[in-house]
Every structure is written in C-alpha cells, then in structure tokens.
mmCIF file of C-alpha atoms in Angstrom:
data_model
loop_
_atom_site.group_PDB
_atom_site.id
_atom_site.type_symbol
_atom_site.label_atom_id
_atom_site.label_comp_id
_atom_site.label_asym_id
_atom_site.label_seq_id
_atom_site.Cartn_x
_atom_site.Cartn_y
_atom_site.Cartn_z
ATOM 1 C CA UNK A 1029 -9.604 -14.833 2.929
ATOM 2 C CA UNK A 1030 -9.943 -13.989 6.719
ATOM 3 C CA UNK A 1031 -12.302 -16.734 8.667
ATOM 4 C CA UNK A 1032 -12.434 -16.117 12.438
ATOM 5 C CA UNK A 1033 -11.842 -13.845 15.249
ATOM 6 C CA UNK A 1034 -13.880 -12.818 17.870
ATOM 7 C CA UNK A 1035 -12.335 -8.777 18.393
ATOM 8 C CA UNK A 1036 -8.758 -7.339 19.278
ATOM 9 C CA UNK A 1037 -9.009 -3.575 20.596
ATOM 10 C CA UNK A 1038 -5.622 -1.674 19.602
ATOM 11 C CA UNK A 1039 -4.974 2.120 21.543
ATOM 12 C CA UNK A 1040 -3.301 4.176 18.796
ATOM 13 C CA UNK A 1041 -2.198 8.249 17.735
ATOM 14 C CA UNK A 1042 -3.081 7.777 14.367
ATOM 15 C CA UNK A 1043 -6.676 5.218 13.721
ATOM 16 C CA UNK A 1044 -7.256 6.778 10.603
ATOM 17 C CA UNK A 1045 -3.337 4.810 9.266
ATOM 18 C CA UNK A 1046 -4.386 1.944 11.317
ATOM 19 C CA UNK A 1047 -7.506 1.084 10.343
ATOM 20 C CA UNK A 1048 -6.211 1.921 6.535
ATOM 21 C CA UNK A 1049 -4.088 -1.143 7.005
ATOM 22 C CA UNK A 1050 -6.241 -3.168 7.945
ATOM 23 C CA UNK A 1051 -8.439 -2.457 5.253
ATOM 24 C CA UNK A 1052 -5.530 -3.141 2.915
ATOM 25 C CA UNK A 1053 -3.782 -5.732 3.976
ATOM 26 C CA UNK A 1054 -6.256 -8.069 5.467
ATOM 27 C CA UNK A 1055 -9.451 -6.865 4.120
ATOM 28 C CA UNK A 1056 -11.590 -4.929 6.732
ATOM 29 C CA UNK A 1057 -14.094 -2.995 5.952
ATOM 30 C CA UNK A 1058 -14.996 -0.398 8.470
ATOM 31 C CA UNK A 1059 -18.547 -0.635 10.009
ATOM 32 C CA UNK A 1060 -20.498 1.082 12.553
ATOM 33 C CA UNK A 1061 -19.625 1.505 16.061
ATOM 34 C CA UNK A 1062 -21.355 3.075 19.300
ATOM 35 C CA UNK A 1063 -21.414 6.454 20.408
ATOM 36 C CA UNK A 1064 -18.447 5.915 23.029
ATOM 37 C CA UNK A 1065 -16.809 9.324 24.936
ATOM 38 C CA UNK A 1066 -13.819 8.121 23.592
ATOM 39 C CA UNK A 1067 -13.216 8.486 19.216
ATOM 40 C CA UNK A 1068 -12.474 5.413 17.523
ATOM 41 C CA UNK A 1069 -13.122 3.036 14.327
ATOM 42 C CA UNK A 1070 -14.310 -1.030 14.042
ATOM 43 C CA UNK A 1071 -13.290 -2.833 11.854
ATOM 44 C CA UNK A 1072 -15.921 -5.756 10.620
ATOM 45 C CA UNK A 1073 -14.895 -9.104 9.152
ATOM 46 C CA UNK A 1074 -18.081 -10.509 7.796
ATOM 47 C CA UNK A 1075 -20.621 -8.414 9.742
ATOM 48 C CA UNK A 1076 -18.719 -8.848 13.428
ATOM 49 C CA UNK A 1077 -16.944 -5.758 14.011
ATOM 50 C CA UNK A 1078 -13.373 -8.107 14.972
ATOM 51 C CA UNK A 1079 -10.599 -4.661 15.190
ATOM 52 C CA UNK A 1080 -11.512 -2.113 17.244
ATOM 53 C CA UNK A 1081 -9.177 0.509 17.001
ATOM 54 C CA UNK A 1082 -9.095 3.762 19.252
ATOM 55 C CA UNK A 1083 -7.806 6.821 19.582
ATOM 56 C CA UNK A 1084 -5.048 7.798 22.253
ATOM 57 C CA UNK A 1085 -3.704 11.109 22.232
ATOM 58 C CA UNK A 1086 0.129 9.390 22.282
ATOM 59 C CA UNK A 1087 1.424 6.416 20.631
ATOM 60 C CA UNK A 1088 1.361 3.663 23.374
ATOM 61 C CA UNK A 1089 3.880 1.782 24.906
ATOM 62 C CA UNK A 1090 5.254 -1.381 23.074
ATOM 63 C CA UNK A 1091 7.294 -2.821 26.914
ATOM 64 C CA UNK A 1092 3.702 -2.088 28.599
ATOM 65 C CA UNK A 1093 1.579 -4.262 26.368
ATOM 66 C CA UNK A 1094 1.654 -7.642 27.521
ATOM 67 C CA UNK A 1095 -0.353 -9.468 24.021
ATOM 68 C CA UNK A 1096 2.490 -10.788 22.218
ATOM 69 C CA UNK A 1097 0.220 -11.185 18.742
ATOM 70 C CA UNK A 1098 -3.302 -12.065 17.665
ATOM 71 C CA UNK A 1099 -3.912 -14.709 14.037
ATOM 72 C CA UNK A 1100 -6.627 -15.166 11.716
ATOM 73 C CA UNK A 1101 -7.830 -17.798 10.491
ATOM 74 C CA UNK A 1102 -8.047 -17.210 6.078
ATOM 75 C CA UNK A 1103 -8.277 -18.730 3.164
ATOM 76 C CA UNK A 1104 -6.226 -17.464 -0.332
ATOM 77 C CA UNK A 1105 -2.977 -17.902 0.741
ATOM 78 C CA UNK A 1106 -1.715 -17.485 -2.694
ATOM 79 C CA UNK A 1107 -3.233 -13.679 -2.893
ATOM 80 C CA UNK A 1108 -2.545 -12.697 1.007
ATOM 81 C CA UNK A 1109 1.152 -13.976 -0.287
ATOM 82 C CA UNK A 1110 0.736 -11.307 -3.447
ATOM 83 C CA UNK A 1111 -0.764 -8.734 -0.967
ATOM 84 C CA UNK A 1112 2.057 -8.632 1.592
ATOM 85 C CA UNK A 1113 4.600 -8.744 -1.402
ATOM 86 C CA UNK A 1114 2.633 -5.940 -3.536
ATOM 87 C CA UNK A 1115 3.258 -4.104 -0.097
ATOM 88 C CA UNK A 1116 6.743 -4.569 0.831
ATOM 89 C CA UNK A 1117 6.197 -5.822 4.054
ATOM 90 C CA UNK A 1118 8.424 -7.695 5.466
ATOM 91 C CA UNK A 1119 6.687 -11.071 6.840
ATOM 92 C CA UNK A 1120 8.133 -14.648 8.055
ATOM 93 C CA UNK A 1121 6.581 -17.729 6.561
ATOM 94 C CA UNK A 1122 6.347 -20.477 8.802
ATOM 95 C CA UNK A 1123 5.391 -23.759 7.354
ATOM 96 C CA UNK A 1124 4.093 -26.432 10.525
ATOM 97 C CA UNK A 1125 2.977 -29.421 7.753
ATOM 98 C CA UNK A 1126 6.963 -30.042 8.341
ATOM 99 C CA UNK A 1127 5.883 -31.646 11.700
ATOM 100 C CA UNK A 1128 2.357 -32.445 10.604
ATOM 101 C CA UNK A 1129 0.399 -29.353 10.881
ATOM 102 C CA UNK A 1130 -2.017 -28.804 8.472
ATOM 103 C CA UNK A 1131 -1.099 -24.722 9.042
ATOM 104 C CA UNK A 1132 0.577 -22.696 7.122
ATOM 105 C CA UNK A 1133 1.401 -19.375 9.177
ATOM 106 C CA UNK A 1134 2.404 -15.648 7.657
ATOM 107 C CA UNK A 1135 3.584 -14.112 10.907
ATOM 108 C CA UNK A 1136 3.596 -10.056 10.239
ATOM 109 C CA UNK A 1137 3.293 -6.983 12.029
ATOM 110 C CA UNK A 1138 1.102 -3.708 11.638
ATOM 111 C CA UNK A 1139 2.406 -0.188 11.626
ATOM 112 C CA UNK A 1140 1.863 -0.175 15.523
ATOM 113 C CA UNK A 1141 3.598 -3.208 15.327
ATOM 114 C CA UNK A 1142 1.390 -5.064 16.654
ATOM 115 C CA UNK A 1143 2.130 -8.793 15.900
ATOM 116 C CA UNK A 1144 -0.249 -10.750 13.755
ATOM 117 C CA UNK A 1145 0.075 -14.076 12.299
ATOM 118 C CA UNK A 1146 -1.991 -15.555 9.802
ATOM 119 C CA UNK A 1147 -2.744 -19.242 9.755
ATOM 120 C CA UNK A 1148 -4.307 -20.919 6.346
ATOM 121 C CA UNK A 1149 -4.532 -24.664 5.857
ATOM 122 C CA UNK A 1150 -2.642 -25.897 3.037
ATOM 123 C CA UNK A 1151 -5.172 -29.032 2.890
ATOM 124 C CA UNK A 1152 -8.622 -26.702 2.363
ATOM 125 C CA UNK A 1153 -5.775 -24.611 -0.731
ATOM 126 C CA UNK A 1154 -5.360 -27.538 -2.741
ATOM 127 C CA UNK A 1155 -8.984 -28.243 -2.838
ATOM 128 C CA UNK A 1156 -10.205 -24.442 -3.723
ATOM 129 C CA UNK A 1157 -7.479 -24.532 -6.596
ATOM 130 C CA UNK A 1158 -8.849 -28.476 -7.581
#
C-alpha cells in the first residue's frame, strides 16, 4: 500500500499499542532498532524504518506538539478504506480530483491523536484495476 516516507518520531507511554496500530492499519512491520538508552520500536516500510516510536513515562501534551500531520503515498485505496471501516476508525476522505489534482486523501488519527493522511492517485488505482 504505502510507497514513500523517510521517518517520523513519535513519543508515547504505550509504545507496543501504538506500534500495533501502525501495523494493523497502515501495514508497517517491526524491525531492527539500535540499542539506544531509551526504549522504543522502529516500524518499517519495506527496508526503511519510517516510524520511530519512543517510550516516554507520560503521554505528551498535544498542545506542546507543533506537528500538524504527516502523510504517506499509497496504493490500494479500496482495500485501505475497507481496513479503516473494519477497524471502525473515523476518517475523512478528501477528493482533490475536484480541483484537477490527482489525489484522494484519507485523513485519520492514530491512538495518540496524531493526524495522518494517506494519499492515493486515482489514475494509478484505475490502471491497477484494468
């Protein structure tokens, strides 16, 4: 599904639960992580660790975070929407093709409240079906 991102670093007091969400919803996989002094989990897209989950003692305050969102490019829009519905997740679908931009965005929030959008190119989706 996902095709590109370097990485983001997320702090949480529940690293396993947050990592599991990214595995179940976005299809990322746990992988090797250096032996840092602070515990955490690296989640991989193919061979790239794209989400770094770091354990903190208390959940971070949302007001102190300047990150508004991060985004993934993806393939398999129908399957992704089905996954969101299967997990009963709230999301907003924004169709930018209405303004001649070949993108449909799915906006959602992870368990910590981080805004993520997953972008699909409808023109590529149509080619995949043919």
